[in-house]
CSV table of C-alpha atoms in Angstrom, one decimal:
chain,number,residue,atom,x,y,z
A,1,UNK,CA,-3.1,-10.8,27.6
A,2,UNK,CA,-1.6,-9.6,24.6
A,3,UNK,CA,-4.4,-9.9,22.1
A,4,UNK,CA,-4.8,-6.6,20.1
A,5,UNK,CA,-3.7,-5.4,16.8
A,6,UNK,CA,-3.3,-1.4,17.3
A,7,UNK,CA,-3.0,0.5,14.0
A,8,UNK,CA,-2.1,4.1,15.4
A,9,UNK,CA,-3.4,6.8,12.8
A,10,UNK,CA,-6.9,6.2,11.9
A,11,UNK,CA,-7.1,8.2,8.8
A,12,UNK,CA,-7.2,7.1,5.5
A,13,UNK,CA,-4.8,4.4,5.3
A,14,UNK,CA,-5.3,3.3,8.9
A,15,UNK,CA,-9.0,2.8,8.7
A,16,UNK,CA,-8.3,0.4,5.4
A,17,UNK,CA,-5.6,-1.5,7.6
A,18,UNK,CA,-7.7,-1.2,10.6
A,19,UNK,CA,-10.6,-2.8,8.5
A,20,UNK,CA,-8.4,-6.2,7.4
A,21,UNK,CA,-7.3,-6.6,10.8
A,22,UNK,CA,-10.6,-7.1,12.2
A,23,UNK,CA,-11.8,-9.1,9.3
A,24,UNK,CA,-8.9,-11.3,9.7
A,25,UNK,CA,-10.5,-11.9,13.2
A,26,UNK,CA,-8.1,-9.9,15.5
A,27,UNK,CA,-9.8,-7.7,18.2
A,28,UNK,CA,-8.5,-4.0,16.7
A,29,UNK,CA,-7.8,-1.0,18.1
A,30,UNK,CA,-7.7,2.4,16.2
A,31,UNK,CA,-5.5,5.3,18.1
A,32,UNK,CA,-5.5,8.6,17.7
A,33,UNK,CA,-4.6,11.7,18.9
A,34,UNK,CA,-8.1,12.8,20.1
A,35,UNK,CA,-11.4,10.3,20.3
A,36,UNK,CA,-13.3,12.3,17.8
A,37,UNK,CA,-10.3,11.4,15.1
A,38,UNK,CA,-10.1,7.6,16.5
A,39,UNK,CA,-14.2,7.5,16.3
A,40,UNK,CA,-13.8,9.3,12.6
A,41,UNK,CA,-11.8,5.9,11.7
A,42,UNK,CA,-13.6,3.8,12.9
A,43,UNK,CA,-16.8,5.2,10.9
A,44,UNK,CA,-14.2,4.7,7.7
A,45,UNK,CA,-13.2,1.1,8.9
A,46,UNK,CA,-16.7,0.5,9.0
A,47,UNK,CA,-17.6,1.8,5.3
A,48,UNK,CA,-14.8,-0.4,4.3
A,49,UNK,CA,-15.9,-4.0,5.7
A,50,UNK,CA,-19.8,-3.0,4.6
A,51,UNK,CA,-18.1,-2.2,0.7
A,52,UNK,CA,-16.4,-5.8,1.1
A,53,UNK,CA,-19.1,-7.3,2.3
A,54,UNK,CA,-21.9,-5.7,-0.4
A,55,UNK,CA,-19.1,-7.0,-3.1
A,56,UNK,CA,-18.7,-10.6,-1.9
A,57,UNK,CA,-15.3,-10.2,-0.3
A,58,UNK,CA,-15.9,-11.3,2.7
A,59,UNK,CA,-19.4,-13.1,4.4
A,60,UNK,CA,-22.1,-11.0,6.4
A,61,UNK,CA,-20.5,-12.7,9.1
A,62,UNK,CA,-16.7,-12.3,8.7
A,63,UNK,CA,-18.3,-8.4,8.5
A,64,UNK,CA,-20.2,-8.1,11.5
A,65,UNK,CA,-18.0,-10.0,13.8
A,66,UNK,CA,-15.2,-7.5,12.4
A,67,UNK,CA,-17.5,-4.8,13.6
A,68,UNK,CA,-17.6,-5.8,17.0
A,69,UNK,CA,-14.5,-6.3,17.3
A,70,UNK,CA,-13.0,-2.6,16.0
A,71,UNK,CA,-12.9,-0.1,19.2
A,72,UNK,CA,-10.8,3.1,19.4
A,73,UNK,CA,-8.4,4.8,21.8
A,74,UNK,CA,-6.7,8.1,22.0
A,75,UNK,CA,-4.2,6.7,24.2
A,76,UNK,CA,-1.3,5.1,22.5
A,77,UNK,CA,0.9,4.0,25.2
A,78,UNK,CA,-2.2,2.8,27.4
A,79,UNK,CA,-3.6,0.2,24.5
A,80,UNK,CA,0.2,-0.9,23.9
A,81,UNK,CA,0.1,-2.8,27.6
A,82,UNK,CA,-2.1,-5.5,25.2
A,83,UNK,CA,-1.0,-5.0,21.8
A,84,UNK,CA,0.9,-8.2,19.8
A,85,UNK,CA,1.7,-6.2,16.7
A,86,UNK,CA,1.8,-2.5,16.2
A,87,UNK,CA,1.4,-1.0,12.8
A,88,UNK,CA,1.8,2.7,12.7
A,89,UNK,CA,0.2,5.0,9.9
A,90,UNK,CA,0.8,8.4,10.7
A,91,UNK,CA,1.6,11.5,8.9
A,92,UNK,CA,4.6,10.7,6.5
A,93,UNK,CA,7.1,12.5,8.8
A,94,UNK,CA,10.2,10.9,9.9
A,95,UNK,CA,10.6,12.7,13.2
A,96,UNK,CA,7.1,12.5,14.0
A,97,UNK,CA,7.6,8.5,13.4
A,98,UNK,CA,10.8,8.5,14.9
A,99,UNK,CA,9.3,10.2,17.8
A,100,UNK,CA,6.3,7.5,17.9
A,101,UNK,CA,8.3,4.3,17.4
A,102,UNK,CA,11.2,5.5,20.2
A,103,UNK,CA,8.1,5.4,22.8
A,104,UNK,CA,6.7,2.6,21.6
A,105,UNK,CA,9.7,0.7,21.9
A,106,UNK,CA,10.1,1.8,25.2
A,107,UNK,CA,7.2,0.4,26.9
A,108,UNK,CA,6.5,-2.6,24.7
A,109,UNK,CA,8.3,-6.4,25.0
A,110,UNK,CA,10.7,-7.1,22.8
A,111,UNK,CA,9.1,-10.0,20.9
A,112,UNK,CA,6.4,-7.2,19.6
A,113,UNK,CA,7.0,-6.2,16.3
A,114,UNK,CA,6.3,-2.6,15.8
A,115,UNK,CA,5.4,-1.8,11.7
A,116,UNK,CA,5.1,1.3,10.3
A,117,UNK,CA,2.8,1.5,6.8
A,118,UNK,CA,5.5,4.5,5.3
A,119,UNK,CA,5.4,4.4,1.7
A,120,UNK,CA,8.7,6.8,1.5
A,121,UNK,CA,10.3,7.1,4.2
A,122,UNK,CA,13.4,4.3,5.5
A,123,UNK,CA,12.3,2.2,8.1
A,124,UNK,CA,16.0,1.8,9.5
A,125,UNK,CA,15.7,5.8,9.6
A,126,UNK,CA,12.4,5.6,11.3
A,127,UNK,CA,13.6,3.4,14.3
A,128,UNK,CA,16.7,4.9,14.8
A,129,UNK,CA,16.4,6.0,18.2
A,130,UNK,CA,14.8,2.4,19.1
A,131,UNK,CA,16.8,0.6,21.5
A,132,UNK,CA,15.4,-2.5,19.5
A,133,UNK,CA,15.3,-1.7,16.1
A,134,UNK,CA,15.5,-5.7,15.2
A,135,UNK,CA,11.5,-5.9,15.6
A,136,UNK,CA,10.7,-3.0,13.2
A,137,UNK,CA,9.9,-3.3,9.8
A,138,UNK,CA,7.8,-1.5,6.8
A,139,UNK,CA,4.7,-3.0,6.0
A,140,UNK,CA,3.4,-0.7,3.2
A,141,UNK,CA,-0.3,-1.2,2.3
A,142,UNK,CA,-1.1,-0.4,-1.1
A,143,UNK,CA,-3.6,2.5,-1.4
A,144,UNK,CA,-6.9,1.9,-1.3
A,145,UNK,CA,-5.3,-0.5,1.3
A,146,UNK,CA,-8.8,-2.6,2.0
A,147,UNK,CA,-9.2,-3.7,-1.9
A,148,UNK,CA,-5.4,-3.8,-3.1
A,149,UNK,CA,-3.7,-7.4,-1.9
A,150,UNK,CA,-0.2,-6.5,-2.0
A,151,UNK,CA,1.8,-5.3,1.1
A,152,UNK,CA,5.4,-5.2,0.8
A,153,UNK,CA,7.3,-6.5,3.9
A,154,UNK,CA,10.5,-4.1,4.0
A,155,UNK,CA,13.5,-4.9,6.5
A,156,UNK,CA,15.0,-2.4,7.9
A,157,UNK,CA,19.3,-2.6,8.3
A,158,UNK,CA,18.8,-3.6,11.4
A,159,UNK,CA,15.8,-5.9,11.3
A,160,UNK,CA,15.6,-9.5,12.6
A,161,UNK,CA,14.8,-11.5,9.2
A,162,UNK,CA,12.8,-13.8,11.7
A,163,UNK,CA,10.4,-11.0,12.5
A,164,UNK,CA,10.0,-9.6,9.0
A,165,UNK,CA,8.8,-13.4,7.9
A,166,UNK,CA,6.6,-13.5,10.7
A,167,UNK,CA,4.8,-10.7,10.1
A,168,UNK,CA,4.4,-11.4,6.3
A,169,UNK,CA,3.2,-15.1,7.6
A,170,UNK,CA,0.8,-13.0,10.0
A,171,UNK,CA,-0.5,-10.4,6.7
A,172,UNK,CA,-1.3,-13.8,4.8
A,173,UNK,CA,-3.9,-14.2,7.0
A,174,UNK,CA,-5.7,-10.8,6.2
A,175,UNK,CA,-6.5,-12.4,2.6
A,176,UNK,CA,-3.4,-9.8,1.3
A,177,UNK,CA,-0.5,-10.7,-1.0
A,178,UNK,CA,2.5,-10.2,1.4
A,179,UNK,CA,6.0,-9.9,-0.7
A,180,UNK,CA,9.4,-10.2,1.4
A,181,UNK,CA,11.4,-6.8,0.4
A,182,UNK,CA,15.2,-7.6,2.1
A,183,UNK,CA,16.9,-4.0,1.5
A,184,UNK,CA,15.9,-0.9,2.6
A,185,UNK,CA,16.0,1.1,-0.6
A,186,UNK,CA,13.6,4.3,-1.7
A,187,UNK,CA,10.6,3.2,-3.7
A,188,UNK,CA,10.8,-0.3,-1.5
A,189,UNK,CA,9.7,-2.8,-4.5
A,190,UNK,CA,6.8,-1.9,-6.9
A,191,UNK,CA,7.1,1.8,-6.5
A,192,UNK,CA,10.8,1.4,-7.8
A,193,UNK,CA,8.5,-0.5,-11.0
A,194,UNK,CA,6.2,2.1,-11.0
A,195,UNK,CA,8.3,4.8,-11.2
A,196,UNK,CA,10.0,3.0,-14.2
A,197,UNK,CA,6.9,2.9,-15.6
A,198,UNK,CA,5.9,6.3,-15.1
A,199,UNK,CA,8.9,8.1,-15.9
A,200,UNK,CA,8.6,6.9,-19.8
A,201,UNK,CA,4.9,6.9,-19.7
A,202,UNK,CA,5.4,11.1,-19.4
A,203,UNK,CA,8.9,10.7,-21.7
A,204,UNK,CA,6.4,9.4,-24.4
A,205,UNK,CA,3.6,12.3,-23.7
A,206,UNK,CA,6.4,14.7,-24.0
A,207,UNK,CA,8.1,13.5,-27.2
A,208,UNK,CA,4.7,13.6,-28.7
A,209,UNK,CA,4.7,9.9,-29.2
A,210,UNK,CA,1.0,9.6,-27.6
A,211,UNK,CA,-1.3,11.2,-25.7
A,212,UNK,CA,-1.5,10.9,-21.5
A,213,UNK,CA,-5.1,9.0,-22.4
A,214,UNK,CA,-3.6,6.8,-25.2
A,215,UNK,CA,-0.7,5.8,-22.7
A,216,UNK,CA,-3.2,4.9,-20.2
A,217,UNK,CA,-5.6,3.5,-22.4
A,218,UNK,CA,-2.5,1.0,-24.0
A,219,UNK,CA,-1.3,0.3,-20.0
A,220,UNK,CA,-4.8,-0.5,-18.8
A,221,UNK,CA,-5.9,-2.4,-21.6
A,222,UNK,CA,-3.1,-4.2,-22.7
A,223,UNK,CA,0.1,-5.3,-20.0
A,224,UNK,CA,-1.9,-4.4,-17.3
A,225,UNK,CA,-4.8,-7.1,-17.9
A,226,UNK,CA,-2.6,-9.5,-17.4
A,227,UNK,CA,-0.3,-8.6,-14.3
A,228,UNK,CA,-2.6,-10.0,-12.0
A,229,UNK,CA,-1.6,-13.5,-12.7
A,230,UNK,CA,1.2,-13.1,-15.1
A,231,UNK,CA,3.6,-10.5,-13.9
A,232,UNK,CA,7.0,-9.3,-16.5
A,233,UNK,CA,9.4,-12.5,-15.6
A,234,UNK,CA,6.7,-15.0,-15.9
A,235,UNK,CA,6.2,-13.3,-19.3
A,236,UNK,CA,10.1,-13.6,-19.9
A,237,UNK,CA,10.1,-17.7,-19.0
A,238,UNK,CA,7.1,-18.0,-20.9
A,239,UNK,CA,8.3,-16.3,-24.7
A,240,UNK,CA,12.1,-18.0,-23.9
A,241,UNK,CA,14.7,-15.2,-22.5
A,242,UNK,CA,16.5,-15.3,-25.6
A,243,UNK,CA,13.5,-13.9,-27.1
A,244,UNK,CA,13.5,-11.4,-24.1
A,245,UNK,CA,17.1,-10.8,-24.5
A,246,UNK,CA,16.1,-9.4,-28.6
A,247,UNK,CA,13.5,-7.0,-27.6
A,248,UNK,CA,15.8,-5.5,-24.6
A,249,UNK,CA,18.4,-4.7,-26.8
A,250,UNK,CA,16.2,-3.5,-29.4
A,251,UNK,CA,14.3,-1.5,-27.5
A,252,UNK,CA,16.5,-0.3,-24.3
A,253,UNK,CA,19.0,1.7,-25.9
A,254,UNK,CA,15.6,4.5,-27.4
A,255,UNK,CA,13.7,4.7,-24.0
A,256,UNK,CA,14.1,6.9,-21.6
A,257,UNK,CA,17.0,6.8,-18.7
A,258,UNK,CA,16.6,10.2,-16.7
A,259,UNK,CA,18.1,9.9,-13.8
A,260,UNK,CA,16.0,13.3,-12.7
A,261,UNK,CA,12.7,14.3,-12.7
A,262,UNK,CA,11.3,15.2,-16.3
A,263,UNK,CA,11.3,18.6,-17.0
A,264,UNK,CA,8.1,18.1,-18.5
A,265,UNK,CA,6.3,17.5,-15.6
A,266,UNK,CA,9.1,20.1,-13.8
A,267,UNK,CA,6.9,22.7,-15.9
A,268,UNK,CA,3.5,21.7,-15.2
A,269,UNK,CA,4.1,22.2,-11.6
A,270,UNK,CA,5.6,25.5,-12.2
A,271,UNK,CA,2.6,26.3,-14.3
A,272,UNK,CA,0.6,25.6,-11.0
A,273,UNK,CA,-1.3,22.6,-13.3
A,274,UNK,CA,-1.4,19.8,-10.2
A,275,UNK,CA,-3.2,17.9,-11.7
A,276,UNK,CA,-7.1,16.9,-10.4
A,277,UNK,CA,-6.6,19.0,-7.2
A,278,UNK,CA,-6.2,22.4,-9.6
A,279,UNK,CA,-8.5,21.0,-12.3
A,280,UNK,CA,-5.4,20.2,-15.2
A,281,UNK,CA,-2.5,18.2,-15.1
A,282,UNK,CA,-1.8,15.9,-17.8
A,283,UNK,CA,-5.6,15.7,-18.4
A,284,UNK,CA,-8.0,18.4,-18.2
A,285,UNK,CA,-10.5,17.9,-15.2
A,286,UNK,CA,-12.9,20.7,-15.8
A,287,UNK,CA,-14.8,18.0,-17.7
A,288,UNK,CA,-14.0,14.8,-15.9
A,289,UNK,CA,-14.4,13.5,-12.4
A,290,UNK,CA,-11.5,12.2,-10.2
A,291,UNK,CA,-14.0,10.5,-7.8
A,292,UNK,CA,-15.8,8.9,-10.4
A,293,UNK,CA,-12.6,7.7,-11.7
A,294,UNK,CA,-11.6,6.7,-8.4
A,295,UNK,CA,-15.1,4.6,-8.3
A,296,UNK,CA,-14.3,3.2,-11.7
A,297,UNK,CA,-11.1,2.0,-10.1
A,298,UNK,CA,-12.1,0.3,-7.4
A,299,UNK,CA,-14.9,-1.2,-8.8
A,300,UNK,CA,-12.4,-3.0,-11.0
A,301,UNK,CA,-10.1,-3.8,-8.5
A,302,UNK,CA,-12.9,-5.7,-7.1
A,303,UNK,CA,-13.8,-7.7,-9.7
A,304,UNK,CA,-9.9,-8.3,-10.6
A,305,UNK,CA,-9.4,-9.5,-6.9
A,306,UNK,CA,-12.7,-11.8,-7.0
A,307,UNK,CA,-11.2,-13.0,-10.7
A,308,UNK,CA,-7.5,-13.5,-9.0
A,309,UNK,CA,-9.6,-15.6,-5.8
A,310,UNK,CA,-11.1,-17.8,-8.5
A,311,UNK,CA,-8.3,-18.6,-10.8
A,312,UNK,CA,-6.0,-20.0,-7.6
A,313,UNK,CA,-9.3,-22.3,-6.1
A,314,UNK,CA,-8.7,-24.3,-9.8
């Protein structure tokens, strides 16, 4: 009986995904490529249902049943003979995945869809030695993936719409905020927003317009308050698009357009300043802490999904 969700790659990412599985009630299988690594993400998977369930996300007993029903394998083809959706989340490498998916498609019916969580790489790419490349498809979780709602649905050239919607229909079900992304392009959906916003965040540090925390500060506090219920073309419909249509080409013409990298952040790398990992990048971390940033952050990701859950039950 095919009853299993398998989530091959039990590391960070996995274990999150591995987590909303089982919470979502589906018996949930973490491979890897020794039992000590599988066991390691289960531990994880664990950590991530008990923060869920201290924070009100989901019941003691959504939790504990989602405990039992997580187990682990180091055996991928072996725990494919009852799998009913495969999600893979393994190093971002696209012969490694190609590698993965090719033998997955081998031995798996056809009517399986076999995911991969890549947040780079193409999907058509990654399933290009598949004989069945229509039942593949991106679903890229959103980092930290047991907190963060969306995961965009990415078809591949080659993949049946039909399967793409029915995984999407499937991820609904995990309490996530599934979005149907219907080209394969680099950046997928919101990294291709992010990116925009990113690359004039650091065009405004470097022409000395603001600081890196004054750019944060104006993000976080200010647009970003209200994305989680009023994204940029809600905005649009709600001030009139003619209004819209002002500021655009008002503004448009002064902001920045690079088609490249900036060289601004081109010379911080050469410098060797990385960022947290090397202690400066466009802040200085010798007095700050990334993991009580990253605390900070989910902490308010948590209330902002509770706030989110609240406003749609009215």
């Amino acid at each position: 009986m095919r009853d299993i969700v398998m989530v091959v790659g039990s590391g960070m990412m996995g274990s999150g995904i591995g987590a909303m599985s089982a919470l979502a009630g589906n018996k949930t299988v973490l491979v890897d490529t020794s039992a000590e690594r599988a066991e390691n993400g289960r531990k994880k998977a664990i950590e991530c249902i008990r923060l869920r369930k201290e924070n009100e996300l989901n019941t003691h007993e959504e939790a504990e049943k989602a405990i039992e029903l997580l187990s682990t394998s180091d055996d991928s083809i072996k725990t494919a003979e009852n799998a009913r959706l495969v999600i893979e989340a393994i190093i971002e490498n696209v012969e490694a995945k190609q590698n993965l998916f090719a033998q997955l498609d081998a031995v798996l019916p056809v009517e399986v869809p076999i995911c991969s969580n890549t947040s780079g790489l193409r999907i058509t790419d990654i399933s290009a030695k598949c004989a069945h490349p229509e039942r593949t498809v991106t679903i890229h979780f959103w980092l930290p993936a047991h907190l963060v709602p969306l995961v965009e649905v990415v078809m591949g050239d080659k993949t049946d719409e039909a399967v793409a919607v029915a995984v999407r229909d499937e991820l609904r079900k995990w309490k996530k905020a599934p979005v149907l992304v219907k080209r394969d392009l680099p950046g997928q959906l919101a990294n291709r927003v992010f990116q925009a916003i990113i690359r004039e965040s650091i065009d405004i540090v470097a022409s000395g317009l603001a600081s890196a925390e004054d750019v944060d500060t104006a993000i976080s506090c200010g647009m970003a308050m209200r994305f989680p219920v009023w994204g940029p073309l809600k905005h649009l419909d709600a001030i009139g698009l003619n209004l819209g249509l002002s500021v655009q080409e008002t503004v448009l013409p002064s902001i920045c357009a690079d088609k490249t990298a900036s060289p601004y952040i081109k010379e911080l790398v050469e410098k060797g300043d990385l960022g947290a990992k090397t202690g400066k990048g466009f802040y200085d971390w010798s007095t700050r802490s990334i993991e009580d940033d990253m605390k900070k952050r989910d902490a308010f990701i948590i209330e902002a999904v509770k706030a989110v859950e609240r406003v749609e039950k009215k």
